[in-house]
mmCIF file of C-alpha atoms and ligand atoms in Angstrom:
data_model
loop_
_atom_site.group_PDB
_atom_site.id
_atom_site.type_symbol
_atom_site.label_atom_id
_atom_site.label_comp_id
_atom_site.label_asym_id
_atom_site.label_seq_id
_atom_site.Cartn_x
_atom_site.Cartn_y
_atom_site.Cartn_z
ATOM 1 C CA UNK A 1 -0.019 0.026 0.026
ATOM 2 C CA UNK A 2 1.129 3.561 -0.714
ATOM 3 C CA UNK A 3 -0.117 6.847 0.537
ATOM 4 C CA UNK A 4 -0.395 9.488 -2.120
ATOM 5 C CA UNK A 5 2.064 12.433 -1.755
ATOM 6 C CA UNK A 6 1.345 16.063 -2.280
ATOM 7 C CA UNK A 7 1.266 15.630 -6.014
ATOM 8 C CA UNK A 8 -1.543 13.130 -5.693
ATOM 9 C CA UNK A 9 -4.165 14.719 -3.441
ATOM 10 C CA UNK A 10 -7.834 14.171 -3.941
ATOM 11 C CA UNK A 11 -8.341 17.887 -4.435
ATOM 12 C CA UNK A 12 -5.480 18.103 -6.961
ATOM 13 C CA UNK A 13 -7.146 16.126 -9.701
ATOM 14 C CA UNK A 14 -10.737 16.920 -8.860
ATOM 15 C CA UNK A 15 -11.614 17.455 -12.566
ATOM 16 C CA UNK A 16 -11.147 13.686 -12.940
ATOM 17 C CA UNK A 17 -13.299 12.740 -9.932
ATOM 18 C CA UNK A 18 -16.543 10.852 -10.486
ATOM 19 C CA UNK A 19 -16.274 10.381 -14.281
ATOM 20 C CA UNK A 20 -18.418 7.234 -13.949
ATOM 21 C CA UNK A 21 -20.981 8.669 -11.464
ATOM 22 C CA UNK A 22 -21.635 9.816 -7.962
ATOM 23 C CA UNK A 23 -23.537 7.931 -5.305
ATOM 24 C CA UNK A 24 -24.654 8.918 -1.854
ATOM 25 C CA UNK A 25 -25.689 7.045 1.349
ATOM 26 C CA UNK A 26 -27.170 8.500 4.516
ATOM 27 C CA UNK A 27 -26.436 8.210 8.214
ATOM 28 C CA UNK A 28 -29.267 7.353 10.466
ATOM 29 C CA UNK A 29 -30.979 7.831 13.800
ATOM 30 C CA UNK A 30 -32.906 5.019 15.317
ATOM 31 C CA UNK A 31 -36.309 6.046 16.592
ATOM 32 C CA UNK A 32 -36.364 2.967 18.893
ATOM 33 C CA UNK A 33 -34.890 -0.455 19.127
ATOM 34 C CA UNK A 34 -31.392 -0.189 20.444
ATOM 35 C CA UNK A 35 -29.009 -3.204 20.938
ATOM 36 C CA UNK A 36 -31.708 -5.354 19.579
ATOM 37 C CA UNK A 37 -30.253 -6.168 16.149
ATOM 38 C CA UNK A 38 -27.637 -8.709 17.185
ATOM 39 C CA UNK A 39 -30.275 -10.275 19.420
ATOM 40 C CA UNK A 40 -32.531 -10.965 16.388
ATOM 41 C CA UNK A 41 -34.935 -8.241 17.432
ATOM 42 C CA UNK A 42 -36.768 -5.174 16.172
ATOM 43 C CA UNK A 43 -35.579 -1.635 15.105
ATOM 44 C CA UNK A 44 -37.147 1.428 13.704
ATOM 45 C CA UNK A 45 -34.480 3.773 12.139
ATOM 46 C CA UNK A 46 -34.880 6.775 9.788
ATOM 47 C CA UNK A 47 -32.236 7.893 7.371
ATOM 48 C CA UNK A 48 -30.747 11.381 8.014
ATOM 49 C CA UNK A 49 -30.457 14.082 5.329
ATOM 50 C CA UNK A 50 -26.741 13.951 6.011
ATOM 51 C CA UNK A 51 -24.915 11.660 3.569
ATOM 52 C CA UNK A 52 -21.493 10.483 2.396
ATOM 53 C CA UNK A 53 -20.945 10.655 -1.349
ATOM 54 C CA UNK A 54 -18.674 8.403 -3.468
ATOM 55 C CA UNK A 55 -17.469 9.678 -6.852
ATOM 56 C CA UNK A 56 -16.255 6.795 -9.009
ATOM 57 C CA UNK A 57 -13.689 6.793 -11.908
ATOM 58 C CA UNK A 58 -12.641 3.604 -13.463
ATOM 59 C CA UNK A 59 -8.861 3.185 -13.910
ATOM 60 C CA UNK A 60 -7.005 1.423 -16.626
ATOM 61 C CA UNK A 61 -4.904 -0.536 -14.138
ATOM 62 C CA UNK A 62 -5.608 -2.958 -11.284
ATOM 63 C CA UNK A 63 -5.288 -0.321 -8.568
ATOM 64 C CA UNK A 64 -7.945 0.844 -6.137
ATOM 65 C CA UNK A 65 -7.537 4.284 -4.668
ATOM 66 C CA UNK A 66 -9.669 6.019 -1.932
ATOM 67 C CA UNK A 67 -9.678 9.527 -0.763
ATOM 68 C CA UNK A 68 -11.874 11.447 1.693
ATOM 69 C CA UNK A 69 -12.304 15.186 1.964
ATOM 70 C CA UNK A 70 -12.740 14.631 5.731
ATOM 71 C CA UNK A 71 -9.344 13.020 5.992
ATOM 72 C CA UNK A 72 -5.896 14.398 5.433
ATOM 73 C CA UNK A 73 -3.358 12.649 3.207
ATOM 74 C CA UNK A 74 -4.773 12.379 -0.243
ATOM 75 C CA UNK A 75 -5.130 8.961 -1.868
ATOM 76 C CA UNK A 76 -4.680 5.615 -0.156
ATOM 77 C CA UNK A 77 -3.928 3.120 -2.932
ATOM 78 C CA UNK A 78 -3.615 -0.666 -3.065
ATOM 79 C CA UNK A 79 -3.607 -3.350 -5.808
ATOM 80 C CA UNK A 80 -7.196 -4.563 -6.159
ATOM 81 C CA UNK A 81 -6.106 -8.118 -5.333
ATOM 82 C CA UNK A 82 -4.029 -7.097 -2.407
ATOM 83 C CA UNK A 83 -6.475 -5.707 0.037
ATOM 84 C CA UNK A 84 -5.719 -8.296 2.654
ATOM 85 C CA UNK A 85 -2.591 -6.249 3.327
ATOM 86 C CA UNK A 86 -2.566 -5.624 7.104
ATOM 87 C CA UNK A 87 -0.768 -2.331 6.549
ATOM 88 C CA UNK A 88 -4.002 -0.670 5.313
ATOM 89 C CA UNK A 89 -5.076 1.087 8.497
ATOM 90 C CA UNK A 90 -7.495 3.676 9.774
ATOM 91 C CA UNK A 91 -10.436 5.163 7.871
ATOM 92 C CA UNK A 92 -9.428 3.632 4.548
ATOM 93 C CA UNK A 93 -10.365 0.134 5.883
ATOM 94 C CA UNK A 94 -14.033 1.064 5.690
ATOM 95 C CA UNK A 95 -14.255 1.701 1.965
ATOM 96 C CA UNK A 96 -11.546 -0.766 1.036
ATOM 97 C CA UNK A 97 -13.242 -3.402 3.174
ATOM 98 C CA UNK A 98 -16.307 -3.104 0.886
ATOM 99 C CA UNK A 99 -14.237 -3.546 -2.229
ATOM 100 C CA UNK A 100 -12.517 -6.646 -0.735
ATOM 101 C CA UNK A 101 -15.951 -8.108 0.157
ATOM 102 C CA UNK A 102 -17.095 -7.765 -3.472
ATOM 103 C CA UNK A 103 -13.915 -9.548 -4.565
ATOM 104 C CA UNK A 104 -14.230 -12.261 -1.881
ATOM 105 C CA UNK A 105 -17.748 -13.081 -3.053
ATOM 106 C CA UNK A 106 -16.339 -13.514 -6.625
ATOM 107 C CA UNK A 107 -17.571 -10.261 -8.172
ATOM 108 C CA UNK A 108 -14.739 -9.063 -10.388
ATOM 109 C CA UNK A 109 -14.022 -5.343 -10.184
ATOM 110 C CA UNK A 110 -11.692 -3.170 -12.374
ATOM 111 C CA UNK A 111 -9.283 -0.724 -10.879
ATOM 112 C CA UNK A 112 -11.207 2.298 -9.494
ATOM 113 C CA UNK A 113 -10.780 5.703 -7.881
ATOM 114 C CA UNK A 114 -13.283 6.224 -5.103
ATOM 115 C CA UNK A 115 -13.443 9.868 -3.858
ATOM 116 C CA UNK A 116 -15.436 10.255 -0.630
ATOM 117 C CA UNK A 117 -17.000 13.409 0.705
ATOM 118 C CA UNK A 118 -19.736 13.883 3.313
ATOM 119 C CA UNK A 119 -21.485 15.711 6.093
ATOM 120 C CA UNK A 120 -22.552 12.892 8.457
ATOM 121 C CA UNK A 121 -21.101 14.003 11.835
ATOM 122 C CA UNK A 122 -18.347 11.512 12.663
ATOM 123 C CA UNK A 123 -18.120 9.930 16.047
ATOM 124 C CA UNK A 124 -21.674 11.127 16.927
ATOM 125 C CA UNK A 125 -23.387 7.721 16.870
ATOM 126 C CA UNK A 126 -25.121 8.617 13.641
ATOM 127 C CA UNK A 127 -23.491 5.903 11.459
ATOM 128 C CA UNK A 128 -21.024 7.803 9.395
ATOM 129 C CA UNK A 129 -19.125 4.605 9.007
ATOM 130 C CA UNK A 130 -22.154 2.751 7.553
ATOM 131 C CA UNK A 131 -22.698 5.783 5.186
ATOM 132 C CA UNK A 132 -19.189 5.400 3.848
ATOM 133 C CA UNK A 133 -19.582 1.612 3.471
ATOM 134 C CA UNK A 134 -22.974 1.839 1.797
ATOM 135 C CA UNK A 135 -22.049 4.735 -0.570
ATOM 136 C CA UNK A 136 -19.106 2.587 -1.854
ATOM 137 C CA UNK A 137 -21.266 -0.587 -1.990
ATOM 138 C CA UNK A 138 -24.183 0.891 -3.929
ATOM 139 C CA UNK A 139 -21.696 2.593 -6.443
ATOM 140 C CA UNK A 140 -19.812 -0.630 -7.061
ATOM 141 C CA UNK A 141 -22.968 -2.634 -7.437
ATOM 142 C CA UNK A 142 -24.673 -0.215 -9.913
ATOM 143 C CA UNK A 143 -21.523 -0.024 -12.032
ATOM 144 C CA UNK A 144 -20.080 -3.457 -11.955
ATOM 145 C CA UNK A 145 -22.517 -6.061 -10.325
ATOM 146 C CA UNK A 146 -26.039 -4.847 -11.167
ATOM 147 C CA UNK A 147 -27.544 -8.325 -10.240
ATOM 148 C CA UNK A 148 -26.834 -7.815 -6.593
ATOM 149 C CA UNK A 149 -30.031 -7.174 -4.582
ATOM 150 C CA UNK A 150 -30.360 -4.692 -1.732
ATOM 151 C CA UNK A 151 -30.315 -7.416 0.965
ATOM 152 C CA UNK A 152 -26.913 -8.724 -0.315
ATOM 153 C CA UNK A 153 -25.709 -5.139 -0.481
ATOM 154 C CA UNK A 154 -26.529 -4.706 3.187
ATOM 155 C CA UNK A 155 -24.713 -7.970 3.897
ATOM 156 C CA UNK A 156 -21.634 -6.885 1.945
ATOM 157 C CA UNK A 157 -21.327 -3.582 3.817
ATOM 158 C CA UNK A 158 -21.992 -5.213 7.139
ATOM 159 C CA UNK A 159 -19.575 -8.100 6.607
ATOM 160 C CA UNK A 160 -16.832 -5.565 5.577
ATOM 161 C CA UNK A 161 -17.380 -3.703 8.844
ATOM 162 C CA UNK A 162 -17.387 -6.981 10.903
ATOM 163 C CA UNK A 163 -14.553 -8.831 9.252
ATOM 164 C CA UNK A 164 -12.358 -6.223 7.760
ATOM 165 C CA UNK A 165 -12.679 -3.268 10.138
ATOM 166 C CA UNK A 166 -13.273 -5.552 13.103
ATOM 167 C CA UNK A 167 -16.302 -3.876 14.712
ATOM 168 C CA UNK A 168 -18.718 -6.628 15.782
ATOM 169 C CA UNK A 169 -21.838 -4.482 14.903
ATOM 170 C CA UNK A 170 -25.286 -5.767 14.020
ATOM 171 C CA UNK A 171 -27.197 -4.928 10.821
ATOM 172 C CA UNK A 172 -29.037 -1.813 11.991
ATOM 173 C CA UNK A 173 -26.832 0.827 10.387
ATOM 174 C CA UNK A 174 -26.251 -0.638 6.982
ATOM 175 C CA UNK A 175 -29.925 -1.679 6.691
ATOM 176 C CA UNK A 176 -31.026 1.937 7.546
ATOM 177 C CA UNK A 177 -28.607 3.360 4.982
ATOM 178 C CA UNK A 178 -29.619 1.118 2.137
ATOM 179 C CA UNK A 179 -33.433 0.495 2.785
ATOM 180 C CA UNK A 180 -34.784 3.726 4.290
ATOM 181 C CA UNK A 181 -37.049 5.841 2.214
ATOM 182 C CA UNK A 182 -38.074 9.548 2.610
ATOM 183 C CA UNK A 183 -40.954 10.303 4.890
ATOM 184 C CA UNK A 184 -40.769 6.857 6.496
ATOM 185 C CA UNK A 185 -39.283 5.005 9.404
ATOM 186 C CA UNK A 186 -38.037 1.501 8.580
ATOM 187 C CA UNK A 187 -39.446 -1.218 10.750
ATOM 188 C CA UNK A 188 -36.996 -4.050 10.654
ATOM 189 C CA UNK A 189 -37.050 -7.667 12.099
ATOM 190 C CA UNK A 190 -33.439 -8.730 12.276
ATOM 191 C CA UNK A 191 -34.447 -12.420 12.686
ATOM 192 C CA UNK A 192 -36.600 -12.824 9.587
ATOM 193 C CA UNK A 193 -35.138 -9.933 7.585
ATOM 194 C CA UNK A 194 -38.782 -8.697 7.181
ATOM 195 C CA UNK A 195 -39.131 -4.843 6.768
ATOM 196 C CA UNK A 196 -41.919 -2.334 6.433
ATOM 197 C CA UNK A 197 -42.020 1.288 5.696
ATOM 198 C CA UNK A 198 -43.948 3.127 8.383
ATOM 199 C CA UNK A 199 -45.074 6.737 7.620
ATOM 200 C CA UNK A 200 -43.176 9.178 9.721
ATOM 201 C CA UNK A 201 -44.083 12.759 9.000
ATOM 202 C CA UNK A 202 -43.654 14.704 12.217
ATOM 203 C CA UNK A 203 -44.092 18.112 10.521
ATOM 204 C CA UNK A 204 -47.730 17.229 9.703
ATOM 205 C CA UNK A 205 -48.309 17.171 13.447
ATOM 206 C CA UNK A 206 -46.273 20.233 14.103
ATOM 207 C CA UNK A 207 -43.588 18.169 15.706
ATOM 208 C CA UNK A 208 -39.863 17.871 15.112
ATOM 209 C CA UNK A 209 -37.189 15.339 15.973
ATOM 210 C CA UNK A 210 -34.286 17.228 17.552
ATOM 211 C CA UNK A 211 -30.984 15.518 17.441
ATOM 212 C CA UNK A 212 -28.340 16.628 19.880
ATOM 213 C CA UNK A 213 -24.733 15.412 19.372
ATOM 214 C CA UNK A 214 -23.229 15.556 22.821
ATOM 215 C CA UNK A 215 -19.836 15.880 21.278
ATOM 216 C CA UNK A 216 -18.426 13.470 23.746
ATOM 217 C CA UNK A 217 -16.248 10.873 21.900
ATOM 218 C CA UNK A 218 -18.045 7.710 20.727
ATOM 219 C CA UNK A 219 -15.964 4.749 19.728
ATOM 220 C CA UNK A 220 -17.387 1.313 19.049
ATOM 221 C CA UNK A 221 -14.101 -0.554 18.388
ATOM 222 C CA UNK A 222 -13.498 -0.488 22.131
ATOM 223 C CA UNK A 223 -14.365 -3.578 24.161
ATOM 224 C CA UNK A 224 -17.713 -2.415 25.753
ATOM 225 C CA UNK A 225 -19.955 -3.040 22.735
ATOM 226 C CA UNK A 226 -18.436 -6.542 22.115
ATOM 227 C CA UNK A 227 -18.833 -7.248 25.862
ATOM 228 C CA UNK A 228 -22.611 -6.381 25.685
ATOM 229 C CA UNK A 229 -22.976 -8.772 22.797
ATOM 230 C CA UNK A 230 -21.218 -11.519 24.681
ATOM 231 C CA UNK A 231 -23.364 -10.951 27.792
ATOM 232 C CA UNK A 232 -26.520 -11.163 25.642
ATOM 233 C CA UNK A 233 -25.359 -14.410 24.075
ATOM 234 C CA UNK A 234 -24.622 -15.885 27.532
ATOM 235 C CA UNK A 235 -28.020 -14.783 28.820
ATOM 236 C CA UNK A 236 -29.750 -16.404 25.796
ATOM 237 C CA UNK A 237 -27.830 -19.657 26.323
ATOM 238 C CA UNK A 238 -28.720 -19.764 29.971
ATOM 239 C CA UNK A 239 -32.386 -19.088 29.151
ATOM 240 C CA UNK A 240 -32.264 -21.901 26.614
ATOM 241 C CA UNK A 241 -32.931 -19.837 23.509
ATOM 242 C CA UNK A 242 -30.761 -19.129 20.417
ATOM 243 C CA UNK A 243 -31.573 -15.360 20.509
ATOM 244 C CA UNK A 244 -32.962 -13.144 23.183
ATOM 245 C CA UNK A 245 -35.609 -12.076 20.760
ATOM 246 C CA UNK A 246 -37.404 -15.357 21.428
ATOM 247 C CA UNK A 247 -38.206 -14.245 24.952
ATOM 248 C CA UNK A 248 -41.272 -12.018 25.127
ATOM 249 C CA UNK A 249 -42.215 -12.207 28.795
ATOM 250 C CA UNK A 250 -39.978 -9.857 30.768
ATOM 251 C CA UNK A 251 -40.428 -11.914 33.907
ATOM 252 C CA UNK A 252 -38.582 -14.803 32.180
ATOM 253 C CA UNK A 253 -35.299 -12.959 32.646
ATOM 254 C CA UNK A 254 -35.671 -13.428 36.439
ATOM 255 C CA UNK A 255 -34.473 -17.009 36.009
ATOM 256 C CA UNK A 256 -30.961 -15.633 35.321
ATOM 257 C CA UNK A 257 -28.828 -15.892 38.449
ATOM 258 C CA UNK A 258 -26.287 -13.212 37.453
ATOM 259 C CA UNK A 259 -27.797 -9.776 38.078
ATOM 260 C CA UNK A 260 -25.720 -8.161 35.245
ATOM 261 C CA UNK A 261 -27.034 -10.675 32.672
ATOM 262 C CA UNK A 262 -30.558 -10.252 34.084
ATOM 263 C CA UNK A 263 -30.380 -6.493 33.482
ATOM 264 C CA UNK A 264 -28.926 -6.920 29.943
ATOM 265 C CA UNK A 265 -31.625 -9.403 28.918
ATOM 266 C CA UNK A 266 -34.394 -7.328 30.567
ATOM 267 C CA UNK A 267 -33.372 -4.365 28.333
ATOM 268 C CA UNK A 268 -33.466 -6.436 25.204
ATOM 269 C CA UNK A 269 -36.861 -8.060 25.984
ATOM 270 C CA UNK A 270 -38.512 -4.815 27.012
ATOM 271 C CA UNK A 271 -36.850 -2.902 24.099
ATOM 272 C CA UNK A 272 -38.410 -5.328 21.574
ATOM 273 C CA UNK A 273 -41.830 -4.716 23.142
ATOM 274 C CA UNK A 274 -41.325 -0.934 22.991
ATOM 275 C CA UNK A 275 -40.530 -1.043 19.207
ATOM 276 C CA UNK A 276 -43.709 -2.962 18.618
ATOM 277 C CA UNK A 277 -45.722 -0.455 20.601
ATOM 278 C CA UNK A 278 -44.238 2.612 18.701
ATOM 279 C CA UNK A 279 -44.861 0.806 15.350
ATOM 280 C CA UNK A 280 -48.452 0.052 16.347
ATOM 281 C CA UNK A 281 -49.121 3.740 17.295
ATOM 282 C CA UNK A 282 -47.501 5.167 14.170
ATOM 283 C CA UNK A 283 -49.080 2.654 11.868
ATOM 284 C CA UNK A 284 -52.528 3.348 13.319
ATOM 285 C CA UNK A 285 -52.023 7.076 12.452
ATOM 286 C CA UNK A 286 -52.126 8.080 16.188
ATOM 287 C CA UNK A 287 -50.764 11.476 17.400
ATOM 288 C CA UNK A 288 -46.914 10.852 17.296
ATOM 289 C CA UNK A 289 -46.708 12.665 20.687
ATOM 290 C CA UNK A 290 -48.017 9.341 22.147
ATOM 291 C CA UNK A 291 -44.713 7.682 21.445
ATOM 292 C CA UNK A 292 -42.860 10.168 23.674
ATOM 293 C CA UNK A 293 -43.115 8.150 27.003
ATOM 294 C CA UNK A 294 -41.929 5.050 25.208
ATOM 295 C CA UNK A 295 -38.824 6.811 24.000
ATOM 296 C CA UNK A 296 -38.047 8.063 27.517
ATOM 297 C CA UNK A 297 -38.587 4.533 28.904
ATOM 298 C CA UNK A 298 -36.084 3.227 26.290
ATOM 299 C CA UNK A 299 -33.554 5.747 27.590
ATOM 300 C CA UNK A 300 -34.011 4.585 31.208
ATOM 301 C CA UNK A 301 -33.605 0.995 30.108
ATOM 302 C CA UNK A 302 -30.364 1.804 28.189
ATOM 303 C CA UNK A 303 -29.059 3.812 31.163
ATOM 304 C CA UNK A 304 -30.034 1.485 34.032
ATOM 305 C CA UNK A 305 -30.216 -2.015 32.589
ATOM 306 C CA UNK A 306 -27.922 -1.930 29.578
ATOM 307 C CA UNK A 307 -25.520 0.614 31.093
ATOM 308 C CA UNK A 308 -24.424 2.283 27.862
ATOM 309 C CA UNK A 309 -25.335 5.838 28.584
ATOM 310 C CA UNK A 310 -23.109 8.635 29.721
ATOM 311 C CA UNK A 311 -23.482 11.708 31.971
ATOM 312 C CA UNK A 312 -23.673 13.961 28.907
ATOM 313 C CA UNK A 313 -26.401 11.811 27.220
ATOM 314 C CA UNK A 314 -28.417 11.605 30.470
ATOM 315 C CA UNK A 315 -28.140 15.339 30.992
ATOM 316 C CA UNK A 316 -29.306 16.220 27.490
ATOM 317 C CA UNK A 317 -32.290 13.760 27.923
ATOM 318 C CA UNK A 318 -33.227 15.166 31.323
ATOM 319 C CA UNK A 319 -33.118 18.827 30.191
ATOM 320 C CA UNK A 320 -35.068 18.028 26.996
ATOM 321 C CA UNK A 321 -37.785 16.230 28.973
ATOM 322 C CA UNK A 322 -37.858 18.872 31.721
ATOM 323 C CA UNK A 323 -38.300 21.791 29.296
ATOM 324 C CA UNK A 324 -41.024 20.484 26.953
ATOM 325 C CA UNK A 325 -39.903 17.343 25.040
ATOM 326 C CA UNK A 326 -42.624 14.570 24.814
ATOM 327 C CA UNK A 327 -39.821 11.984 25.169
ATOM 328 C CA UNK A 328 -36.086 11.653 24.550
ATOM 329 C CA UNK A 329 -33.467 9.027 24.506
ATOM 330 C CA UNK A 330 -29.831 8.262 23.584
ATOM 331 C CA UNK A 331 -29.411 6.730 20.097
ATOM 332 C CA UNK A 332 -26.950 4.217 18.621
ATOM 333 C CA UNK A 333 -24.469 2.077 20.487
ATOM 334 C CA UNK A 334 -23.929 4.482 23.370
ATOM 335 C CA UNK A 335 -20.811 5.434 25.375
ATOM 336 C CA UNK A 336 -21.122 8.873 23.912
ATOM 337 C CA UNK A 337 -22.831 10.186 20.772
ATOM 338 C CA UNK A 338 -26.245 11.683 20.344
ATOM 339 C CA UNK A 339 -29.773 11.854 21.720
ATOM 340 C CA UNK A 340 -33.117 12.383 20.004
ATOM 341 C CA UNK A 341 -35.936 14.396 21.501
ATOM 342 C CA UNK A 342 -39.476 14.562 20.216
ATOM 343 C CA UNK A 343 -40.526 18.173 20.487
ATOM 344 C CA UNK A 344 -43.042 20.724 19.212
ATOM 345 C CA UNK A 345 -41.687 22.304 16.049
ATOM 346 C CA UNK A 346 -42.075 25.696 17.661
ATOM 347 C CA UNK A 347 -39.932 24.596 20.718
ATOM 348 C CA UNK A 348 -36.819 23.364 18.827
ATOM 349 C CA UNK A 349 -34.750 26.469 19.322
ATOM 350 C CA UNK A 350 -35.747 26.919 22.952
ATOM 351 C CA UNK A 351 -35.033 23.316 23.956
ATOM 352 C CA UNK A 352 -31.771 23.223 22.108
ATOM 353 C CA UNK A 353 -30.668 26.529 23.862
ATOM 354 C CA UNK A 354 -31.667 24.936 27.262
ATOM 355 C CA UNK A 355 -29.407 21.920 26.541
ATOM 356 C CA UNK A 356 -26.575 24.319 25.462
ATOM 357 C CA UNK A 357 -26.972 26.175 28.779
ATOM 358 C CA UNK A 358 -27.049 23.002 30.827
ATOM 359 C CA UNK A 359 -23.889 21.720 29.089
ATOM 360 C CA UNK A 360 -22.149 24.969 29.916
ATOM 361 C CA UNK A 361 -23.144 24.675 33.610
ATOM 362 C CA UNK A 362 -21.804 21.171 33.739
ATOM 363 C CA UNK A 363 -18.624 22.279 31.926
ATOM 364 C CA UNK A 364 -19.292 19.680 29.166
ATOM 365 C CA UNK A 365 -18.099 20.354 25.611
ATOM 366 C CA UNK A 366 -20.662 22.330 23.666
ATOM 367 C CA UNK A 367 -23.266 20.137 21.958
ATOM 368 C CA UNK A 368 -24.469 20.459 18.384
ATOM 369 C CA UNK A 369 -28.137 20.180 17.518
ATOM 370 C CA UNK A 370 -30.086 19.770 14.329
ATOM 371 C CA UNK A 371 -33.557 18.654 13.236
ATOM 372 C CA UNK A 372 -33.776 15.283 11.511
ATOM 373 C CA UNK A 373 -36.169 14.703 8.690
ATOM 374 C CA UNK A 374 -36.818 11.065 7.521
ATOM 375 C CA UNK A 375 -34.763 11.059 4.331
ATOM 376 C CA UNK A 376 -33.944 8.679 1.354
ATOM 377 C CA UNK A 377 -31.628 5.759 1.433
ATOM 378 C CA UNK A 378 -28.556 5.126 -0.670
ATOM 379 C CA UNK A 379 -28.917 6.205 -4.322
ATOM 380 C CA UNK A 380 -27.092 7.579 -7.433
ATOM 381 C CA UNK A 381 -26.984 11.378 -7.321
ATOM 382 C CA UNK A 382 -24.827 12.267 -10.345
HETATM 383 C C1 LIG B 1 -24.346 0.517 16.798
HETATM 384 C C2 LIG B 1 -24.134 -0.778 15.964
HETATM 385 C C3 LIG B 1 -25.549 -1.309 15.610
HETATM 386 C C4 LIG B 1 -26.528 -1.399 16.777
HETATM 387 C C5 LIG B 1 -26.416 -0.127 17.590
HETATM 388 C C6 LIG B 1 -27.211 -0.272 18.912
HETATM 389 O O1 LIG B 1 -24.847 1.531 15.941
HETATM 390 O O2 LIG B 1 -23.460 -0.453 14.757
HETATM 391 O O3 LIG B 1 -25.396 -2.528 14.892
HETATM 392 O O4 LIG B 1 -26.159 -2.608 17.504
HETATM 393 O O5 LIG B 1 -25.105 0.199 17.900
HETATM 394 O O6 LIG B 1 -28.575 -0.413 18.595
#
């Protein structure tokens, strides 16, 4: 592998970028259903308007190069059949892992330049990594392997993240990035693969989904996420099921002798029930305000039973709920990242300002807020 020098920066030959097309894939927030995916459970993400784009130019040789406007250092290049090289490190493993996964599955690709750019906040628990993987995956599929269906595309991006990057994540992020559609939340069943588009138009009810990135570092490669997965697997084995999703009665987890495993399992079992409750309300066309208490209950469960929240996340949720939100919760894997709060559209600025003030009082880093609108999944944009 070589790193491009100054003569070979992504910006330097921008006239050449994307001759064969440009694709974009979004980040996500999950309305509800956290740490359920690897337990075979339910989720309900929306795609964000924030995306990562991938501009593709076919090369005459057998080299694959990737660049990112969000990373210094120009191009990272490797022979297309040499992607197992352990010296490929850092951010480049996300896009190159996808290229390698196409190859591993027998899809032949020519040499390509993949120029990435994007505005999904990184390290905010909003799936900037999945957006990179899915932008590359959808571009390579459309250009070189059009027979691949969307389900396999999710699998390619997810396998690249698990096997090549080494993050033992579930299918939530890549599924959201590929399958979400504008104006809908995506109801997903990780066990059967079934999915349903659920109308999600908060503006029609004069509501908004406020996202607050706490700006506290979020890193899934660390051991905590993997430890939660292992604990869930142990709990399932002790309860005599393959996946915790098979348990629907919360009192069944009382049979677990270890209090930690009991708490972890209780979160998963109650979280699956909360997803079904929210989906039922939204599908019935009820006032979306009614899902607020369920969002807050999910936060309490992630904080107390799954123990993946942080002081910053808890503070943001508390302030939002104390100053007018109908419900709020941390999103994503936890240990930092963002919260969502369901608020009146007219109250967005006030509640965001209250959270800013609270963070200042606590001497936390300043948070960043925006309103999330259910947006489109991965697609060609140029
Ligand atoms: C991260 C992982 C997902 C999922 C969430 C928690 O975002 O990448 O697979 O497990 O955490 O719901």
